[in-house]
C-alpha positions as a printed Julia matrix, in Angstrom:
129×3 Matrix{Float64}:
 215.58  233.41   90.43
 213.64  233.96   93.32
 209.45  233.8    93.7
 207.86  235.29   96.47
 203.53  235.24   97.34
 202.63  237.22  100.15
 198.83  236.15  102.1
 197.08  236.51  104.75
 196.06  240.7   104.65
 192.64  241.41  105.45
 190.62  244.24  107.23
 191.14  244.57  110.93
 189.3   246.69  113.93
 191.92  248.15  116.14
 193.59  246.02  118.7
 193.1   243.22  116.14
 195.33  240.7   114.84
 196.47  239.39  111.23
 199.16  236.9   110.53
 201.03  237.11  107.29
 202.9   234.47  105.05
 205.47  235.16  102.14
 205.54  231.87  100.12
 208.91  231.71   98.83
 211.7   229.56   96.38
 214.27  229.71   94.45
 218.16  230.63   95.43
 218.62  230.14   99.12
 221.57  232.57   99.06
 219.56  235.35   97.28
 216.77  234.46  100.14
 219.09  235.24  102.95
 217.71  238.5   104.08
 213.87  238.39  104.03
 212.54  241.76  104.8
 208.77  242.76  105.32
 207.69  246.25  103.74
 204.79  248.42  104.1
 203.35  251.32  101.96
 200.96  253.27  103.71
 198.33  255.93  101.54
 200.72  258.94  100.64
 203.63  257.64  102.35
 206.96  256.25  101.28
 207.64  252.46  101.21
 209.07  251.58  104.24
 210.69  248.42  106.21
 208.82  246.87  109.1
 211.14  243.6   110.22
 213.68  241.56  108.55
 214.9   238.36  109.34
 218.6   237.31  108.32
 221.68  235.38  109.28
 219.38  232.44  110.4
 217.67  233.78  113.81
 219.01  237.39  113.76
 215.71  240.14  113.22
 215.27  243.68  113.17
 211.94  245.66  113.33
 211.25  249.4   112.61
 210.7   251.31  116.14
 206.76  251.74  115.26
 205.88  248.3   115.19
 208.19  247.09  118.38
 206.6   244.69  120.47
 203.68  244.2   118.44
 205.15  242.1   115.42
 206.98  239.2   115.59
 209.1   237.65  111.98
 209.89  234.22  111.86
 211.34  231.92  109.39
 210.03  228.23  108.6
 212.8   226.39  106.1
 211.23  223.38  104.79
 213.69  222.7   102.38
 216.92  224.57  100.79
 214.14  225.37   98.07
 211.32  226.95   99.72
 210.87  228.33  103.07
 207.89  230.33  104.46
 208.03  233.83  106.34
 205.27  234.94  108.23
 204.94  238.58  110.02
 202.64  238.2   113.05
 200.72  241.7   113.96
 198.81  242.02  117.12
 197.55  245.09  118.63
 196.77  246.57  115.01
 196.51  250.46  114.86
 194.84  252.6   111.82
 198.49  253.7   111.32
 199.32  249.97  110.2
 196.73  250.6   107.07
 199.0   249.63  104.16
 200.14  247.62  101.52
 202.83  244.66  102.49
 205.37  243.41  100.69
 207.8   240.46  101.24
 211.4   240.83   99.26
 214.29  239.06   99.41
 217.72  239.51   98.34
 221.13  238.5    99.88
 223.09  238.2   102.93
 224.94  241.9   102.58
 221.1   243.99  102.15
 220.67  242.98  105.9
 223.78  244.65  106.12
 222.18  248.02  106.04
 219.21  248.7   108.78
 216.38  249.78  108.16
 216.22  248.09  104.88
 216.23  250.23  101.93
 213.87  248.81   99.32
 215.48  249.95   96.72
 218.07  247.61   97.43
 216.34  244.66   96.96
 215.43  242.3    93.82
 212.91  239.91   94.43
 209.13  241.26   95.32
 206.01  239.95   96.07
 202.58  241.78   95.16
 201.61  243.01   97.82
 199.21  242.3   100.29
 196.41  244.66  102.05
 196.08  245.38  105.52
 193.43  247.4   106.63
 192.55  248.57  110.44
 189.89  250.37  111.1
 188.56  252.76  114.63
């Protein structure tokens, strides 16, 4: 079994910046590929970065440059991954989600959530003009 918490949303002017966390334990193996998800209003959930294979990350095209994923092990039981965002947009407005599943769902870029097990709650990011 694997537990995920996401933190860290908040409301944002544009150009801002939030930092995000995704508490999360259980199975290491089934916390291989880590993979940060948005929702925006009206819109389809999509990926925004992953982070797999130890150092290896991916990031949807819209968010290039501006987010960062890292990984922070601090045991084989828990491990924290954050999302940085900087130069926040109105178009980042959504709903995050960490999930997790294994090694092979990295396999397969962009991330399709469907794919995946393990889900946080969710998280709100808001950037306002």
């Amino acid at each position: 079994q694997v537990r995920l918490a996401e933190s860290g949303g908040g409301s944002v002017q544009t150009g801002g910046s939030l930092t995000l966390s995704c508490l999360t334990s259980g199975d290491r193996y089934m916390r291989s590929c880590m993979v940060w998800f948005r929702q925006r209003p009206g819109k389809e959930r999509e990926g925004v970065a992953a982070i797999f294979a130890g150092d290896n990350t991916w990031y949807a095209d819209s968010v290039k440059g501006r987010f960062v994923i890292s990984r922070d092990d601090s045991d084989d039981s828990r491990s924290t991954v954050s999302l940085e965002m900087s130069r926040l947009e109105p178009e980042d407005t959504a709903m995050y989600y960490c999930a997790a599943d294994d090694a092979g769902r990295c396999g397969t870029l962009p991330p399709i959530p469907r794919h995946f097990q393990f889900w946080g709650r969710g998280t709100q990011v808001t950037v306002s003009s």
